[in-house]
Coordinates of C-alpha atoms in Angstrom, one line a residue:
Chain A
M1 CA 0.0 0.0 0.0
T2 CA 1.3 3.5 -0.8
T3 CA 0.6 6.6 1.0
S4 CA 0.5 9.6 -1.2
S5 CA 2.3 12.7 0.0
T6 CA 0.0 15.7 0.1
A7 CA 2.2 18.6 0.7
S8 CA 0.1 21.0 -1.4
C9 CA -3.2 19.7 0.0
Q10 CA -4.8 22.2 2.3
A11 CA -7.6 19.9 3.6
G12 CA -7.6 19.6 7.3
T13 CA -5.8 22.9 8.0
E14 CA -7.9 25.4 9.7
P15 CA -7.4 29.2 9.8
L16 CA -7.0 30.2 13.4
R17 CA -9.6 32.3 15.1
P18 CA -9.1 36.0 15.0
S19 CA -7.3 37.0 18.2
S20 CA -9.5 38.5 20.8
L21 CA -7.0 41.3 21.3
R22 CA -7.4 42.5 17.7
G23 CA -11.2 42.1 18.0
N24 CA -11.4 44.2 21.1
L25 CA -9.1 46.9 19.6
I26 CA -11.4 47.2 16.7
A27 CA -14.4 47.5 18.9
L28 CA -12.7 50.0 21.2
A29 CA -11.6 52.1 18.2
L30 CA -15.1 52.1 16.9
L31 CA -16.5 53.2 20.3
G32 CA -13.8 55.9 20.8
G33 CA -14.3 57.2 17.3
A34 CA -18.1 57.3 17.8
V35 CA -17.7 59.3 21.0
L36 CA -15.4 61.9 19.5
A37 CA -17.7 62.2 16.4
A38 CA -20.8 62.5 18.5
F39 CA -19.3 65.5 20.4
A40 CA -18.0 67.0 17.2
V41 CA -21.2 67.1 15.2
G42 CA -24.4 69.0 15.8
R43 CA -25.5 72.6 16.0
F44 CA -22.8 73.4 18.6
P45 CA -19.6 71.4 17.7
V46 CA -17.3 70.3 20.5
G47 CA -13.8 69.3 19.3
P48 CA -11.6 66.7 20.9
G49 CA -9.3 69.5 22.1
D50 CA -12.2 71.1 24.1
I51 CA -12.9 67.7 25.8
A52 CA -9.3 67.2 26.6
Q53 CA -9.0 70.7 28.1
L54 CA -12.1 70.1 30.2
L55 CA -10.9 66.7 31.4
W56 CA -7.4 68.1 32.2
S57 CA -8.9 70.9 34.2
Q58 CA -11.0 68.4 36.1
L59 CA -7.9 66.4 36.9
T60 CA -5.6 69.2 37.9
G61 CA -8.1 71.8 39.2
Q62 CA -6.8 74.5 36.9
P63 CA -9.2 76.8 35.0
H64 CA -9.8 75.5 31.5
G65 CA -10.6 78.8 29.8
L66 CA -13.4 77.3 27.7
D67 CA -16.5 79.1 26.6
P68 CA -19.0 78.3 29.4
R69 CA -21.5 77.4 26.7
T70 CA -19.1 74.7 25.5
E71 CA -18.8 73.4 29.0
A72 CA -22.6 73.3 29.4
V73 CA -23.0 71.4 26.2
I74 CA -20.4 68.8 27.3
W75 CA -21.8 68.3 30.8
N76 CA -25.5 68.9 30.5
I77 CA -26.5 68.1 26.9
R78 CA -24.4 66.1 24.7
G79 CA -22.4 64.2 27.4
P80 CA -25.4 62.7 29.1
R81 CA -27.0 61.7 25.8
I82 CA -23.8 60.1 24.6
A83 CA -23.4 58.2 27.8
S84 CA -27.0 57.1 27.6
A85 CA -26.6 55.8 24.0
V86 CA -23.4 53.9 24.9
L87 CA -25.0 52.4 28.1
I88 CA -28.1 51.3 26.3
G89 CA -26.3 49.9 23.3
A90 CA -23.8 48.0 25.5
A91 CA -26.6 46.7 27.7
L92 CA -28.8 45.5 24.9
A93 CA -25.9 43.8 23.1
M94 CA -24.9 42.0 26.3
A95 CA -28.4 41.0 27.2
G96 CA -28.9 39.7 23.7
A97 CA -25.7 37.7 23.8
A98 CA -26.7 36.2 27.1
F99 CA -30.2 35.3 25.9
Q100 CA -28.9 33.7 22.7
G101 CA -26.7 31.4 24.9
L102 CA -29.4 30.7 27.5
F103 CA -32.0 29.8 24.9
R104 CA -29.4 28.1 22.6
N105 CA -30.6 30.0 19.7
P106 CA -28.8 32.6 17.7
L107 CA -32.1 34.2 16.6
V108 CA -33.1 35.3 20.0
S109 CA -33.1 39.0 21.1
P110 CA -33.3 40.4 24.7
D111 CA -37.1 40.9 24.4
I112 CA -37.9 37.2 23.7
L113 CA -39.5 36.9 27.1
G114 CA -41.7 39.9 26.6
A115 CA -39.6 42.6 28.3
S116 CA -40.0 45.1 25.4
T117 CA -43.6 44.4 24.8
G118 CA -44.4 44.7 28.5
A119 CA -42.5 47.9 28.7
A120 CA -44.3 49.2 25.6
L121 CA -47.7 48.4 27.1
G122 CA -46.7 50.3 30.3
A123 CA -45.6 53.2 28.2
V124 CA -48.7 53.5 26.0
L125 CA -50.9 53.2 29.0
G126 CA -48.8 56.0 30.6
I127 CA -49.3 58.2 27.5
F128 CA -53.0 57.2 27.4
F129 CA -53.6 58.4 30.9
S130 CA -51.3 61.4 30.4
I131 CA -49.2 60.8 33.6
G132 CA -46.2 62.8 32.5
I133 CA -42.8 61.8 31.1
L134 CA -41.4 60.4 34.4
G135 CA -44.6 58.5 35.0
I136 CA -44.4 57.0 31.5
Q137 CA -40.8 55.9 32.1
L138 CA -41.7 54.3 35.4
A139 CA -44.7 52.6 33.9
A140 CA -42.6 51.2 31.0
F141 CA -39.9 50.0 33.4
A142 CA -42.5 48.3 35.6
G143 CA -44.3 46.9 32.6
G144 CA -41.2 45.1 31.4
L145 CA -40.4 43.6 34.8
V146 CA -44.0 42.5 35.4
A147 CA -44.3 40.9 31.9
V148 CA -41.1 38.8 32.3
G149 CA -42.0 38.0 35.9
A150 CA -45.3 36.6 34.8
V151 CA -43.7 34.7 31.9
Y152 CA -41.1 33.2 34.3
A153 CA -43.8 32.3 36.9
V154 CA -46.0 30.6 34.4
G155 CA -43.1 28.9 32.5
S156 CA -41.6 27.5 35.7
T157 CA -44.9 25.7 36.6
I158 CA -44.7 23.7 33.4
R159 CA -42.9 20.6 34.5
R160 CA -42.9 18.7 31.2
G161 CA -39.9 18.6 29.0
D162 CA -37.2 21.1 28.6
P163 CA -37.6 24.1 31.0
V164 CA -35.9 26.5 28.5
L165 CA -38.4 25.6 25.8
A166 CA -41.3 26.0 28.2
L167 CA -40.0 29.5 29.1
V168 CA -39.6 30.6 25.4
L169 CA -43.1 29.3 24.4
T170 CA -44.7 31.0 27.4
G171 CA -42.8 34.2 26.5
V172 CA -44.1 34.1 22.9
V173 CA -47.7 33.5 24.0
I174 CA -47.8 36.2 26.7
G175 CA -45.9 38.5 24.4
S176 CA -48.6 38.3 21.8
L177 CA -51.3 38.9 24.5
L178 CA -49.4 42.1 25.5
A179 CA -49.1 43.2 21.9
A180 CA -52.9 42.8 21.6
G181 CA -53.2 45.1 24.7
I182 CA -50.9 47.7 23.0
G183 CA -53.2 47.5 19.9
L184 CA -56.3 48.1 22.0
V185 CA -54.8 51.1 23.8
K186 CA -53.7 52.6 20.5
F187 CA -57.2 52.0 19.2
W188 CA -58.7 53.9 22.1
A189 CA -56.1 56.7 22.0
D190 CA -56.8 60.2 20.8
P191 CA -55.6 60.1 17.2
Y192 CA -54.4 63.7 17.2
N193 CA -52.4 64.0 20.4
Q194 CA -51.8 60.6 21.9
L195 CA -51.4 58.3 19.0
P196 CA -48.4 60.2 17.4
A197 CA -46.7 60.2 20.8
M198 CA -47.2 56.5 21.2
T199 CA -46.0 55.7 17.6
F200 CA -42.8 57.9 18.1
W201 CA -42.1 56.3 21.5
L202 CA -42.6 52.8 20.1
L203 CA -39.9 53.5 17.5
G204 CA -37.3 54.6 20.0
S205 CA -35.5 57.9 20.5
L206 CA -33.0 59.5 22.9
N207 CA -34.4 62.9 22.0
N208 CA -35.9 63.5 25.5
H209 CA -32.9 62.0 27.1
G210 CA -30.2 64.6 27.6
S211 CA -30.1 65.6 31.2
P212 CA -27.7 64.3 33.9
I213 CA -30.8 63.2 35.9
D214 CA -32.1 61.0 33.1
L215 CA -28.7 59.5 32.8
A216 CA -28.5 58.7 36.5
V217 CA -31.9 57.0 36.5
L218 CA -30.9 54.9 33.6
A219 CA -27.4 54.0 34.8
G220 CA -28.5 52.4 38.1
P221 CA -30.4 49.4 36.7
I222 CA -28.1 49.1 33.7
L223 CA -24.9 48.9 35.8
L224 CA -26.5 46.5 38.2
G225 CA -27.8 44.2 35.4
T226 CA -24.6 44.3 33.3
T227 CA -22.5 43.6 36.3
V228 CA -24.4 40.4 37.0
L229 CA -24.1 39.3 33.4
M230 CA -20.4 40.1 33.4
L231 CA -19.8 38.0 36.6
L232 CA -21.7 35.1 35.2
R233 CA -20.2 35.2 31.7
W234 CA -17.8 32.3 32.2
R235 CA -20.7 30.1 33.2
M236 CA -22.8 31.1 30.1
N237 CA -20.8 28.7 28.0
V238 CA -22.1 25.7 30.0
M239 CA -25.6 27.3 30.2
S240 CA -25.7 27.1 26.4
L241 CA -25.6 23.3 26.6
P242 CA -28.7 21.1 26.9
E243 CA -30.1 21.3 30.5
E244 CA -29.0 17.8 31.7
E245 CA -25.5 18.2 30.2
A246 CA -25.0 21.5 32.0
R247 CA -26.1 19.9 35.3
A248 CA -23.9 16.9 34.7
L249 CA -21.0 19.3 34.4
G250 CA -21.8 20.6 37.9
L251 CA -23.8 23.7 37.2
N252 CA -27.0 24.3 39.2
T253 CA -28.9 25.7 36.2
A254 CA -32.2 26.9 37.7
P255 CA -30.8 29.8 39.9
I256 CA -28.3 30.8 37.3
R257 CA -31.0 30.9 34.6
L258 CA -33.1 33.1 36.9
A259 CA -30.2 35.4 37.6
I260 CA -29.5 35.9 33.8
V261 CA -33.1 36.4 33.0
A262 CA -33.5 38.9 35.8
A263 CA -30.4 40.8 34.8
A264 CA -31.2 40.9 31.1
T265 CA -34.8 42.0 31.9
L266 CA -33.6 44.8 34.2
V267 CA -31.4 46.3 31.5
T268 CA -33.9 45.8 28.7
S269 CA -36.7 47.4 30.7
A270 CA -34.6 50.3 31.8
S271 CA -33.5 50.8 28.2
V272 CA -37.0 50.7 26.8
A273 CA -38.2 53.0 29.5
A274 CA -35.6 55.6 28.7
A275 CA -35.5 55.4 24.9
G276 CA -38.4 53.4 23.6
I277 CA -38.1 50.2 21.6
I278 CA -34.7 49.9 19.9
G279 CA -34.6 46.7 17.9
W280 CA -31.7 45.1 16.0
V281 CA -28.9 45.9 18.5
G282 CA -29.6 43.0 20.9
L283 CA -30.2 40.6 18.0
V284 CA -27.3 41.3 15.6
V285 CA -24.5 43.0 17.6
P286 CA -23.7 39.7 19.4
H287 CA -23.2 38.1 16.0
L288 CA -20.7 40.8 15.0
A289 CA -18.9 40.3 18.3
R290 CA -18.8 36.6 17.8
F291 CA -17.3 37.2 14.4
L292 CA -14.5 39.3 16.0
V293 CA -13.7 37.1 19.1
G294 CA -15.5 33.8 18.8
P295 CA -18.4 32.3 20.8
D296 CA -16.7 32.0 24.2
F297 CA -18.9 34.2 26.4
G298 CA -15.9 35.1 28.6
R299 CA -14.5 37.1 25.7
L300 CA -17.8 37.7 23.8
L301 CA -19.6 39.7 26.4
P302 CA -17.1 42.5 26.8
T303 CA -16.7 42.8 23.1
A304 CA -20.4 42.8 22.5
A305 CA -20.7 45.7 25.1
L306 CA -18.1 47.8 23.3
L307 CA -19.6 47.2 19.9
G308 CA -23.2 47.7 21.0
G309 CA -22.3 51.0 22.7
G310 CA -20.4 52.3 19.7
Y311 CA -23.1 51.2 17.3
L312 CA -26.0 52.8 19.1
L313 CA -24.0 56.0 19.6
I314 CA -23.3 56.2 15.8
I315 CA -27.0 55.6 15.0
D316 CA -28.1 58.2 17.6
T317 CA -25.6 60.8 16.2
I318 CA -27.0 60.2 12.7
T319 CA -30.6 60.5 13.9
R320 CA -30.0 63.9 15.5
T321 CA -28.0 65.4 12.7
M322 CA -29.3 64.1 9.4
S323 CA -32.5 66.2 9.4
A324 CA -34.1 69.0 11.4
A325 CA -36.7 66.6 12.9
E326 CA -35.2 63.5 14.4
T327 CA -35.7 60.2 12.7
P328 CA -36.7 57.4 15.2
L329 CA -33.7 55.3 16.4
G330 CA -35.5 52.0 15.9
I331 CA -35.8 52.7 12.2
L332 CA -32.2 53.7 11.7
T333 CA -30.7 50.8 13.6
A334 CA -32.2 48.5 11.1
V335 CA -31.7 50.6 8.0
V336 CA -28.0 51.2 8.7
G337 CA -27.4 47.8 10.2
T338 CA -29.0 45.5 7.8
P339 CA -26.9 46.2 4.7
F340 CA -23.7 46.2 6.8
F341 CA -24.7 42.9 8.3
I342 CA -25.5 41.3 4.9
W343 CA -22.2 42.6 3.5
L344 CA -20.3 41.0 6.4
L345 CA -22.2 37.8 6.1
A346 CA -21.5 37.6 2.4
S347 CA -17.9 38.6 2.5
S348 CA -16.6 36.8 5.6
R349 CA -15.3 33.3 5.9
G350 CA -15.4 33.3 9.7
S351 CA -17.8 31.6 11.9
W352 CA -21.2 33.2 12.7
S353 CA -22.3 30.9 15.5
Chain B
M1 CA -15.6 2.0 45.9
S2 CA -18.7 1.8 43.7
L3 CA -21.7 3.5 42.2
A4 CA -24.4 1.1 43.4
A5 CA -28.1 0.8 42.9
S6 CA -30.3 -1.5 45.0
A7 CA -34.0 -2.2 44.3
L8 CA -33.8 1.0 42.3
A9 CA -37.0 2.3 40.6
Y10 CA -36.6 5.0 38.0
G11 CA -38.5 7.1 35.5
H12 CA -39.3 10.7 34.6
G13 CA -42.2 13.0 35.5
S14 CA -44.9 10.8 37.1
R15 CA -44.1 7.8 34.8
E16 CA -42.1 4.9 36.2
V17 CA -39.9 3.4 33.4
G18 CA -38.2 0.6 35.3
C19 CA -37.7 -1.0 38.7
D20 CA -35.9 -3.7 40.7
I21 CA -32.5 -2.6 39.4
E22 CA -29.5 -4.1 41.2
L23 CA -26.3 -2.8 39.9
A24 CA -22.8 -1.8 40.9
I25 CA -20.2 0.0 38.9
R26 CA -16.8 -0.6 40.5
S27 CA -13.5 1.2 40.1
G28 CA -11.3 -0.4 37.4
E29 CA -14.2 -2.2 35.7
V30 CA -16.1 -1.7 32.5
M31 CA -19.7 -2.4 32.6
A32 CA -22.0 -2.6 29.5
L33 CA -25.7 -2.0 29.5
L34 CA -27.5 -3.8 26.7
G35 CA -31.1 -3.5 25.7
P36 CA -33.6 -2.8 22.9
N37 CA -34.4 0.8 21.9
G38 CA -36.9 2.6 24.1
H39 CA -36.5 0.2 27.0
G40 CA -35.2 2.7 29.5
K41 CA -31.4 2.6 29.1
T42 CA -30.9 6.4 28.8
T43 CA -33.4 7.1 31.6
L44 CA -31.5 4.6 33.9
L45 CA -28.2 6.3 33.1
K46 CA -29.6 9.7 33.9
T47 CA -30.9 8.4 37.2
L48 CA -27.6 6.9 38.1
L49 CA -26.0 10.2 37.3
G50 CA -28.4 12.0 39.7
L51 CA -29.9 14.0 36.8
L52 CA -33.3 12.4 37.4
P53 CA -34.5 11.7 41.0
A54 CA -34.8 8.0 41.8
K55 CA -38.4 6.8 42.2
G56 CA -37.5 4.2 44.8
G57 CA -34.8 2.0 46.3
Q58 CA -31.2 3.0 47.2
L59 CA -28.6 4.7 45.1
T60 CA -25.2 5.2 46.7
L61 CA -21.9 6.7 45.5
D62 CA -19.0 5.4 47.5
S63 CA -21.4 4.3 50.2
R64 CA -23.0 7.7 50.6
A65 CA -26.5 8.3 49.3
L66 CA -26.3 10.0 45.8
A67 CA -29.1 12.4 46.6
T68 CA -27.0 14.0 49.4
F69 CA -24.3 15.1 47.0
S70 CA -24.5 18.7 45.7
I71 CA -24.5 19.2 41.9
G72 CA -20.9 20.3 42.0
E73 CA -19.8 17.4 44.2
R74 CA -21.5 15.0 41.9
A75 CA -19.8 16.4 38.9
R76 CA -16.4 15.9 40.5
V77 CA -17.0 12.2 40.9
L78 CA -19.3 11.3 38.0
G79 CA -18.5 12.2 34.4
Y80 CA -21.2 12.0 31.7
V81 CA -20.6 11.5 28.0
P82 CA -24.0 12.2 26.3
Q83 CA -24.7 11.1 22.7
A84 CA -22.8 13.5 20.5
H85 CA -24.7 16.4 19.1
A86 CA -23.7 19.4 16.9
G87 CA -24.3 22.1 19.5
T88 CA -25.6 25.7 18.8
F89 CA -22.4 27.8 18.9
A90 CA -19.1 27.1 17.2
F91 CA -17.0 26.8 20.4
S92 CA -13.5 25.5 19.7
V93 CA -12.7 22.0 20.8
A94 CA -10.5 23.3 23.6
E95 CA -13.3 25.5 24.9
V96 CA -15.7 22.5 24.9
V97 CA -13.2 20.4 26.9
L98 CA -12.6 23.4 29.3
M99 CA -16.3 23.3 30.2
G100 CA -15.5 20.0 31.9
R101 CA -13.7 22.1 34.6
T102 CA -16.9 23.9 35.6
A103 CA -17.3 22.1 38.9
H104 CA -13.7 22.8 39.9
G105 CA -14.1 26.6 40.0
D106 CA -16.6 28.8 41.8
L107 CA -19.6 30.5 40.2
F108 CA -17.8 33.7 39.0
S109 CA -14.3 32.5 38.3
A110 CA -12.6 32.6 35.0
P111 CA -10.7 29.4 33.9
S112 CA -7.5 29.1 35.8
A113 CA -4.1 28.1 34.5
R114 CA -4.6 24.7 36.1
D115 CA -8.0 24.3 34.2
R116 CA -6.2 25.0 30.9
A117 CA -3.4 22.6 31.7
T118 CA -5.9 19.9 32.6
T119 CA -7.8 20.6 29.3
Q120 CA -4.6 20.3 27.3
A121 CA -3.6 17.1 29.1
M122 CA -7.0 15.5 28.3
L123 CA -6.8 16.5 24.7
E124 CA -3.4 14.8 24.5
R125 CA -4.6 11.8 26.4
L126 CA -7.3 11.2 23.7
G127 CA -4.9 12.1 20.9
I128 CA -7.0 15.0 19.7
E129 CA -4.7 18.0 20.6
R130 CA -4.4 18.8 16.9
L131 CA -8.2 19.6 17.0
A132 CA -7.9 22.1 19.9
Q133 CA -8.6 25.2 17.9
R134 CA -11.1 23.7 15.4
P135 CA -14.8 24.6 15.8
Y136 CA -16.6 21.8 17.5
T137 CA -19.5 22.2 15.0
E138 CA -17.2 21.3 12.1
I139 CA -15.5 18.2 13.2
S140 CA -16.7 14.6 12.5
G141 CA -19.1 12.6 14.7
G142 CA -16.3 10.4 15.9
E143 CA -14.1 13.3 16.8
R144 CA -17.0 14.9 18.7
Q145 CA -17.4 11.7 20.7
L146 CA -13.7 11.8 21.6
V147 CA -14.0 15.5 22.6
L148 CA -17.0 14.8 24.9
I149 CA -15.0 12.0 26.5
A150 CA -12.1 14.5 27.0
R151 CA -14.6 16.9 28.5
A152 CA -15.8 14.3 31.0
L153 CA -12.2 13.4 31.9
A154 CA -11.5 17.1 32.5
Q155 CA -14.0 16.8 35.3
Q156 CA -11.4 14.4 36.8
P157 CA -14.2 12.0 37.8
R158 CA -13.8 8.5 39.4
Y159 CA -16.7 7.1 37.3
I160 CA -17.6 7.8 33.8
V161 CA -21.0 7.0 32.2
L162 CA -21.3 7.0 28.4
D163 CA -24.6 6.9 26.5
E164 CA -24.1 4.9 23.3
P165 CA -20.6 6.2 22.7
T166 CA -20.2 4.3 19.4
A167 CA -23.7 4.9 18.0
S168 CA -22.8 7.4 15.2
L169 CA -19.2 6.3 14.6
D170 CA -17.5 4.6 11.7
F171 CA -15.9 1.2 12.2
G172 CA -12.4 2.6 13.0
N173 CA -13.6 5.2 15.4
Q174 CA -15.8 2.6 17.2
G175 CA -12.6 0.6 17.9
K176 CA -10.8 3.7 19.1
V177 CA -13.5 4.7 21.5
M178 CA -13.9 1.2 23.0
A179 CA -10.1 0.9 23.4
Q180 CA -10.2 4.3 25.3
M181 CA -12.8 3.0 27.7
R182 CA -10.8 -0.1 28.4
R183 CA -7.8 2.1 29.1
L184 CA -9.7 4.3 31.5
A185 CA -10.8 1.3 33.5
D186 CA -7.2 0.0 33.6
E187 CA -6.2 3.4 35.0
G188 CA -8.8 2.9 37.8
L189 CA -12.0 4.6 36.7
G190 CA -15.3 2.8 36.9
V191 CA -16.9 2.8 33.4
L192 CA -20.5 2.3 32.4
F193 CA -21.7 2.4 28.8
T194 CA -24.7 1.5 26.8
T195 CA -24.4 -0.1 23.4
H196 CA -26.4 -1.9 20.7
D197 CA -23.6 -4.2 19.8
P198 CA -23.2 -7.3 22.0
N199 CA -19.8 -7.9 20.4
Q200 CA -18.5 -4.7 21.9
A201 CA -19.8 -5.7 25.3
L202 CA -18.2 -9.2 24.9
R203 CA -14.8 -7.9 23.9
Y204 CA -14.4 -4.8 26.1
A205 CA -16.7 -5.1 29.1
D206 CA -16.0 -7.0 32.3
R207 CA -19.6 -7.2 33.3
V208 CA -22.9 -6.7 31.5
M209 CA -26.5 -6.0 32.4
L210 CA -29.4 -6.9 30.1
L211 CA -32.3 -4.4 30.4
R212 CA -35.7 -5.1 28.9
D213 CA -38.9 -3.2 29.8
G214 CA -37.1 -1.4 32.5
R215 CA -36.2 -4.6 34.3
S216 CA -32.9 -6.5 34.5
L217 CA -33.0 -9.9 32.7
G218 CA -29.6 -10.6 34.3
S219 CA -26.3 -9.1 35.1
G220 CA -22.9 -10.7 35.6
P221 CA -19.6 -11.4 33.9
A222 CA -19.8 -10.7 30.2
A223 CA -18.6 -14.1 29.0
A224 CA -21.1 -15.9 31.1
L225 CA -24.1 -13.8 30.3
L226 CA -23.7 -13.1 26.6
T227 CA -25.1 -16.2 25.0
S228 CA -27.3 -16.4 22.0
A229 CA -30.2 -17.6 24.1
N230 CA -30.0 -14.6 26.5
L231 CA -29.6 -12.2 23.6
A232 CA -32.6 -13.7 21.8
A233 CA -34.7 -13.2 24.9
L234 CA -33.4 -9.6 25.3
Y235 CA -34.1 -8.4 21.8
G236 CA -37.0 -10.7 21.0
S237 CA -35.4 -12.0 17.8
V238 CA -33.1 -14.7 16.6
V239 CA -29.3 -14.2 17.3
E240 CA -26.7 -16.3 15.5
T241 CA -23.3 -17.2 16.9
V242 CA -20.1 -17.5 14.9
R243 CA -16.9 -18.9 16.4
D244 CA -13.4 -18.6 14.9
A245 CA -10.7 -21.2 15.0
D246 CA -9.4 -19.9 18.4
G247 CA -12.8 -20.3 19.9
R248 CA -13.6 -16.6 20.0
L249 CA -17.3 -15.7 19.8
A250 CA -19.2 -13.2 17.8
F251 CA -22.9 -12.6 17.4
L252 CA -24.9 -11.8 14.3
P253 CA -28.5 -10.6 14.2
G254 CA -30.5 -13.5 12.9

């Protein structure tokens, strides 16, 4: 028997994964560039030099000599809005990545269990009863938490078969019930005053989100939720295995699943309460991050956060500058993101899952 | 040292699948579980692993009731090799094996240098270190089975339970996997596996148990129990025996 020498044959050799350092540098550069660009564009441009001067004076205590209007724009208008966009984008991307692992399905987004729909119902009810902007935000936040809480309570009582599947199916069913509720409230709403407000809110915007107080209210739940997700990220690999395999490997799955669902719901509800429904980020950014650093959640979650923050900030910057009236965020995330995603999908040879 | 069941009844949900199981998996021994499809083999394995609660009888791990072990403690003693599946995400082979270290860290910890060293050692032990950076979703069924065995070994268990480890494998890989199991027992592990091939049980197992309708038709030394009459009763069909010049046996489905 002869064995043929196959020096020129490339079968069996595999290109190595992209290194996570390179992936994170790309994501970080995107985020940094997005922040500088977001300060620089708009009716009152703030250059990188202005920001550097202000930061330097904060560090050293020396006077910065900037126009007080510039300082006000940085601290009170553009800064908080930029921080909000980055926080929301990062949080939605991390929650989406965590849910895709938990539900073992790359098509899942953070609102699979009804967080966005519940929050939206809370918000349209708030608009319907005219309870003011803070009331609407609180109603939205509570709506998201209550919806997912109900889904979890009902899903956990189903003892047949895979608990993850029971949870998803319950989420889908209760989600469509809530969507019917939104439809009913819109049907009742005053078509001249309330209905446009509801429509605009449902499409997402950071237009009303520019003050340091807004930022503080948003940052609390988001930092809490993302910290929990970050801490659990190494266990998410095992959580993405079938239930019994994960337990055979030594993971007590039920409490970890509850913690991940609670954390993801917290950040999703807070995001929707602050900025309305922003689709796309939680679904697709995790795939972009996986393309950069691979599926290992230990590396994936930080990269997804950087990418999500940078992506939503770019979109928000476009919405507030491209025309006099703001375009809804939810529209642009999809319009800008889809061709980019298709281009990457078609041109890359890397792994998408 | 053994994983032992006595008068064990098992099942899932409210349904009892089997009962009166007497069984002991001892360190250094390979035990094979034979039986027709749908007669409760996998359910029994999951009960022995503590993944399903026992419905009656005693189940002890090294003389201590299995139910008193925490999930993490159990995973450091019992390794489980499920039937190979493709998986959802394209984890690298090294990442999959690293998951076997879960029970050796705490809830929030990142993989340690020791975890990575153990992973590397297990890849080498099974001769698959060249696959380390390949996506698990893109390797062959036989390679996946070896990866899952490496993952179970990374748990550093004293017993290893394999569910039809050769079911989807080609002829050459079946031999490799069975030889690995024999080697693990020779190194002191207790090994339990299910199979549809009585020849594998005859050649590689020390003892066998025959399971039909959730009950044991018999258990004992492989050579004594594996006869064409017993196999015919087990599978409800005719089984032929062939014998070579050295007197070695093989079974053929009738």
